[in-house]
């Protein structure tokens, strides 16, 4: 009787181990599927049914609201060259990491910067998060003072 009880427990233990392995495999498969779905959702991120990478996104209430928050937070001064509307500059709220590549950051205030039209146009769709955009020396609000830049790279003369 004792042997049959031990055998029964061993058999039950084996069954439980098999069940656990099956559960673990199913869970892993489900997690992989979820990761793939999230990746696809990020690529297809929408606001009110509009893809964040589209021009129509810029007309949504959500974008206009976060745009105004950025203007309040950073002010109406180009964060690159310092131009203001008083200088005749048209101000743009720009995505540091492009909406097309980072749709999940489209409404993230920390991914926004205020630029004048000229600086924004010059930047294009580049991801400027890795660049120190304040390291350039600007002259007349929009043109780079190349003489100053050259002096930074020239060897010291006595």
PDB file of C-alpha atoms in Angstrom:
ATOM      1  CA  UNK A   1       0.000   0.000   0.000  1.00  0.00           C
ATOM      2  CA  UNK A   2       2.823   2.394   0.841  1.00  0.00           C
ATOM      3  CA  UNK A   3       4.561   1.641  -2.470  1.00  0.00           C
ATOM      4  CA  UNK A   4       1.415   2.326  -4.460  1.00  0.00           C
ATOM      5  CA  UNK A   5       0.943   5.624  -2.640  1.00  0.00           C
ATOM      6  CA  UNK A   6       4.552   6.642  -3.386  1.00  0.00           C
ATOM      7  CA  UNK A   7       4.146   5.620  -7.033  1.00  0.00           C
ATOM      8  CA  UNK A   8       0.905   7.548  -7.250  1.00  0.00           C
ATOM      9  CA  UNK A   9       2.618  10.659  -5.825  1.00  0.00           C
ATOM     10  CA  UNK A  10       5.513  10.298  -8.283  1.00  0.00           C
ATOM     11  CA  UNK A  11       3.114   9.955 -11.188  1.00  0.00           C
ATOM     12  CA  UNK A  12       1.152  12.990 -10.013  1.00  0.00           C
ATOM     13  CA  UNK A  13       4.418  14.943  -9.632  1.00  0.00           C
ATOM     14  CA  UNK A  14       5.429  14.065 -13.233  1.00  0.00           C
ATOM     15  CA  UNK A  15       2.014  15.169 -14.508  1.00  0.00           C
ATOM     16  CA  UNK A  16       2.328  18.476 -12.639  1.00  0.00           C
ATOM     17  CA  UNK A  17       5.818  19.050 -14.066  1.00  0.00           C
ATOM     18  CA  UNK A  18       4.496  18.428 -17.595  1.00  0.00           C
ATOM     19  CA  UNK A  19       1.589  20.783 -16.976  1.00  0.00           C
ATOM     20  CA  UNK A  20       3.975  23.445 -15.644  1.00  0.00           C
ATOM     21  CA  UNK A  21       6.184  23.107 -18.729  1.00  0.00           C
ATOM     22  CA  UNK A  22       3.169  23.448 -21.012  1.00  0.00           C
ATOM     23  CA  UNK A  23       1.928  26.476 -19.060  1.00  0.00           C
ATOM     24  CA  UNK A  24       5.391  28.080 -19.212  1.00  0.00           C
ATOM     25  CA  UNK A  25       5.627  27.481 -22.976  1.00  0.00           C
ATOM     26  CA  UNK A  26       2.165  28.963 -23.540  1.00  0.00           C
ATOM     27  CA  UNK A  27       2.999  31.970 -21.361  1.00  0.00           C
ATOM     28  CA  UNK A  28       6.247  32.565 -23.248  1.00  0.00           C
ATOM     29  CA  UNK A  29       4.407  32.324 -26.575  1.00  0.00           C
ATOM     30  CA  UNK A  30       1.801  34.782 -25.307  1.00  0.00           C
ATOM     31  CA  UNK A  31       4.511  37.220 -24.133  1.00  0.00           C
ATOM     32  CA  UNK A  32       6.275  37.072 -27.514  1.00  0.00           C
ATOM     33  CA  UNK A  33       2.973  37.705 -29.270  1.00  0.00           C
ATOM     34  CA  UNK A  34       2.284  40.658 -26.961  1.00  0.00           C
ATOM     35  CA  UNK A  35       5.728  42.154 -27.663  1.00  0.00           C
ATOM     36  CA  UNK A  36       5.138  41.847 -31.414  1.00  0.00           C
ATOM     37  CA  UNK A  37       1.678  43.392 -31.074  1.00  0.00           C
ATOM     38  CA  UNK A  38       3.091  46.303 -29.049  1.00  0.00           C
ATOM     39  CA  UNK A  39       5.747  46.875 -31.685  1.00  0.00           C
ATOM     40  CA  UNK A  40       3.067  46.987 -34.383  1.00  0.00           C
ATOM     41  CA  UNK A  41       0.869  49.246 -32.257  1.00  0.00           C
ATOM     42  CA  UNK A  42       3.733  51.703 -31.787  1.00  0.00           C
ATOM     43  CA  UNK A  43       4.285  51.751 -35.540  1.00  0.00           C
ATOM     44  CA  UNK A  44       0.582  52.364 -36.114  1.00  0.00           C
ATOM     45  CA  UNK A  45      -0.056  54.652 -33.141  1.00  0.00           C
ATOM     46  CA  UNK A  46      -3.148  56.752 -33.671  1.00  0.00           C
ATOM     47  CA  UNK A  47      -4.817  59.692 -31.975  1.00  0.00           C
ATOM     48  CA  UNK A  48      -8.544  59.801 -32.631  1.00  0.00           C
ATOM     49  CA  UNK A  49      -8.024  57.335 -35.470  1.00  0.00           C
ATOM     50  CA  UNK A  50      -5.318  59.466 -37.093  1.00  0.00           C
ATOM     51  CA  UNK A  51      -1.743  58.166 -37.467  1.00  0.00           C
ATOM     52  CA  UNK A  52       0.664  60.334 -35.484  1.00  0.00           C
ATOM     53  CA  UNK A  53       3.058  60.450 -38.450  1.00  0.00           C
ATOM     54  CA  UNK A  54       0.436  62.026 -40.737  1.00  0.00           C
ATOM     55  CA  UNK A  55      -0.064  65.730 -41.372  1.00  0.00           C
ATOM     56  CA  UNK A  56      -3.670  65.386 -40.171  1.00  0.00           C
ATOM     57  CA  UNK A  57      -2.302  64.625 -36.682  1.00  0.00           C
ATOM     58  CA  UNK A  58      -1.141  68.254 -36.459  1.00  0.00           C
ATOM     59  CA  UNK A  59      -4.791  69.350 -36.611  1.00  0.00           C
ATOM     60  CA  UNK A  60      -5.963  67.220 -33.662  1.00  0.00           C
ATOM     61  CA  UNK A  61      -7.032  68.756 -30.376  1.00  0.00           C
ATOM     62  CA  UNK A  62      -4.481  66.626 -28.508  1.00  0.00           C
ATOM     63  CA  UNK A  63      -1.561  67.946 -30.576  1.00  0.00           C
ATOM     64  CA  UNK A  64      -2.723  71.572 -30.379  1.00  0.00           C
ATOM     65  CA  UNK A  65      -3.071  71.246 -26.597  1.00  0.00           C
ATOM     66  CA  UNK A  66       0.446  69.817 -26.044  1.00  0.00           C
ATOM     67  CA  UNK A  67       1.815  72.362 -28.544  1.00  0.00           C
ATOM     68  CA  UNK A  68       0.443  75.198 -26.398  1.00  0.00           C
ATOM     69  CA  UNK A  69       1.918  73.557 -23.279  1.00  0.00           C
ATOM     70  CA  UNK A  70       5.330  73.528 -24.993  1.00  0.00           C
ATOM     71  CA  UNK A  71       5.027  77.212 -25.907  1.00  0.00           C
ATOM     72  CA  UNK A  72       4.091  78.054 -22.305  1.00  0.00           C
ATOM     73  CA  UNK A  73       6.925  75.938 -20.880  1.00  0.00           C
ATOM     74  CA  UNK A  74       9.715  77.020 -23.262  1.00  0.00           C
ATOM     75  CA  UNK A  75       8.465  80.437 -24.371  1.00  0.00           C
ATOM     76  CA  UNK A  76       8.258  81.910 -27.868  1.00  0.00           C
ATOM     77  CA  UNK A  77      12.024  81.961 -28.420  1.00  0.00           C
ATOM     78  CA  UNK A  78      13.906  79.636 -30.762  1.00  0.00           C
ATOM     79  CA  UNK A  79      15.807  77.162 -28.602  1.00  0.00           C
ATOM     80  CA  UNK A  80      18.445  76.910 -31.312  1.00  0.00           C
ATOM     81  CA  UNK A  81      19.228  80.473 -32.405  1.00  0.00           C
ATOM     82  CA  UNK A  82      17.283  82.648 -29.950  1.00  0.00           C
ATOM     83  CA  UNK A  83      15.062  84.348 -32.555  1.00  0.00           C
ATOM     84  CA  UNK A  84      11.641  85.604 -31.396  1.00  0.00           C
ATOM     85  CA  UNK A  85       8.483  86.840 -33.096  1.00  0.00           C
ATOM     86  CA  UNK A  86       9.728  90.351 -32.225  1.00  0.00           C
ATOM     87  CA  UNK A  87      12.604  89.646 -34.650  1.00  0.00           C
ATOM     88  CA  UNK A  88      10.032  88.626 -37.280  1.00  0.00           C
ATOM     89  CA  UNK A  89      10.538  84.898 -36.721  1.00  0.00           C
ATOM     90  CA  UNK A  90       7.676  82.436 -37.110  1.00  0.00           C
ATOM     91  CA  UNK A  91       7.813  79.933 -34.253  1.00  0.00           C
ATOM     92  CA  UNK A  92       7.277  76.165 -34.670  1.00  0.00           C
ATOM     93  CA  UNK A  93       6.894  73.480 -32.031  1.00  0.00           C
ATOM     94  CA  UNK A  94       9.126  70.666 -33.243  1.00  0.00           C
ATOM     95  CA  UNK A  95       9.507  66.995 -32.328  1.00  0.00           C
ATOM     96  CA  UNK A  96      13.097  66.273 -31.264  1.00  0.00           C
ATOM     97  CA  UNK A  97      12.650  62.604 -32.158  1.00  0.00           C
ATOM     98  CA  UNK A  98      10.596  62.475 -35.390  1.00  0.00           C
ATOM     99  CA  UNK A  99       6.958  61.356 -35.190  1.00  0.00           C
ATOM    100  CA  UNK A 100       7.452  58.896 -38.032  1.00  0.00           C
ATOM    101  CA  UNK A 101      10.165  56.968 -36.174  1.00  0.00           C
ATOM    102  CA  UNK A 102       8.907  57.529 -32.613  1.00  0.00           C
ATOM    103  CA  UNK A 103       5.091  57.780 -32.796  1.00  0.00           C
ATOM    104  CA  UNK A 104       4.747  56.966 -29.086  1.00  0.00           C
ATOM    105  CA  UNK A 105       6.549  60.275 -28.315  1.00  0.00           C
ATOM    106  CA  UNK A 106       4.299  62.412 -30.530  1.00  0.00           C
ATOM    107  CA  UNK A 107       2.456  63.895 -27.528  1.00  0.00           C
ATOM    108  CA  UNK A 108       5.363  63.792 -25.061  1.00  0.00           C
ATOM    109  CA  UNK A 109       6.180  67.328 -23.888  1.00  0.00           C
ATOM    110  CA  UNK A 110       9.782  66.272 -23.227  1.00  0.00           C
ATOM    111  CA  UNK A 111      10.144  65.401 -26.924  1.00  0.00           C
ATOM    112  CA  UNK A 112       9.211  68.923 -28.039  1.00  0.00           C
ATOM    113  CA  UNK A 113      11.253  72.050 -28.653  1.00  0.00           C
ATOM    114  CA  UNK A 114      10.393  75.531 -29.870  1.00  0.00           C
ATOM    115  CA  UNK A 115      12.266  76.482 -33.045  1.00  0.00           C
ATOM    116  CA  UNK A 116      11.936  79.321 -35.507  1.00  0.00           C
ATOM    117  CA  UNK A 117      10.812  78.295 -38.988  1.00  0.00           C
ATOM    118  CA  UNK A 118      14.329  78.579 -40.438  1.00  0.00           C
ATOM    119  CA  UNK A 119      15.971  76.382 -37.779  1.00  0.00           C
ATOM    120  CA  UNK A 120      13.118  73.866 -37.950  1.00  0.00           C
ATOM    121  CA  UNK A 121      13.333  73.733 -41.746  1.00  0.00           C
ATOM    122  CA  UNK A 122      17.109  73.298 -41.571  1.00  0.00           C
ATOM    123  CA  UNK A 123      16.769  70.446 -39.073  1.00  0.00           C
ATOM    124  CA  UNK A 124      14.318  68.483 -41.203  1.00  0.00           C
ATOM    125  CA  UNK A 125      13.307  65.095 -39.801  1.00  0.00           C
ATOM    126  CA  UNK A 126      16.624  64.435 -38.106  1.00  0.00           C
ATOM    127  CA  UNK A 127      16.655  62.999 -34.622  1.00  0.00           C
ATOM    128  CA  UNK A 128      18.402  65.802 -32.738  1.00  0.00           C
ATOM    129  CA  UNK A 129      18.399  64.081 -29.335  1.00  0.00           C
ATOM    130  CA  UNK A 130      22.051  63.067 -29.651  1.00  0.00           C
ATOM    131  CA  UNK A 131      23.281  66.484 -30.769  1.00  0.00           C
ATOM    132  CA  UNK A 132      24.186  69.490 -28.682  1.00  0.00           C
ATOM    133  CA  UNK A 133      22.294  72.039 -30.714  1.00  0.00           C
ATOM    134  CA  UNK A 134      23.608  74.841 -28.509  1.00  0.00           C
ATOM    135  CA  UNK A 135      27.230  74.125 -29.444  1.00  0.00           C
ATOM    136  CA  UNK A 136      27.003  75.989 -32.752  1.00  0.00           C
ATOM    137  CA  UNK A 137      27.782  79.698 -32.735  1.00  0.00           C
ATOM    138  CA  UNK A 138      25.042  81.606 -34.546  1.00  0.00           C
ATOM    139  CA  UNK A 139      25.321  85.007 -36.135  1.00  0.00           C
ATOM    140  CA  UNK A 140      22.373  87.144 -37.262  1.00  0.00           C
ATOM    141  CA  UNK A 141      19.959  84.623 -35.745  1.00  0.00           C
ATOM    142  CA  UNK A 142      20.168  82.089 -38.614  1.00  0.00           C
ATOM    143  CA  UNK A 143      23.578  81.810 -40.253  1.00  0.00           C
ATOM    144  CA  UNK A 144      26.485  79.975 -38.677  1.00  0.00           C
ATOM    145  CA  UNK A 145      29.494  82.148 -37.920  1.00  0.00           C
ATOM    146  CA  UNK A 146      32.011  79.917 -39.720  1.00  0.00           C
ATOM    147  CA  UNK A 147      34.933  82.139 -38.783  1.00  0.00           C
ATOM    148  CA  UNK A 148      34.277  81.447 -35.104  1.00  0.00           C
ATOM    149  CA  UNK A 149      33.888  77.741 -35.815  1.00  0.00           C
ATOM    150  CA  UNK A 150      37.160  77.672 -37.784  1.00  0.00           C
ATOM    151  CA  UNK A 151      38.983  79.298 -34.896  1.00  0.00           C
ATOM    152  CA  UNK A 152      37.803  76.493 -32.623  1.00  0.00           C
ATOM    153  CA  UNK A 153      39.525  73.914 -34.837  1.00  0.00           C
ATOM    154  CA  UNK A 154      42.679  75.809 -35.828  1.00  0.00           C
ATOM    155  CA  UNK A 155      45.954  75.077 -34.032  1.00  0.00           C
ATOM    156  CA  UNK A 156      47.201  77.657 -31.566  1.00  0.00           C
ATOM    157  CA  UNK A 157      49.736  80.087 -33.011  1.00  0.00           C
ATOM    158  CA  UNK A 158      52.257  82.167 -31.092  1.00  0.00           C
TER     159      UNK A 158
END
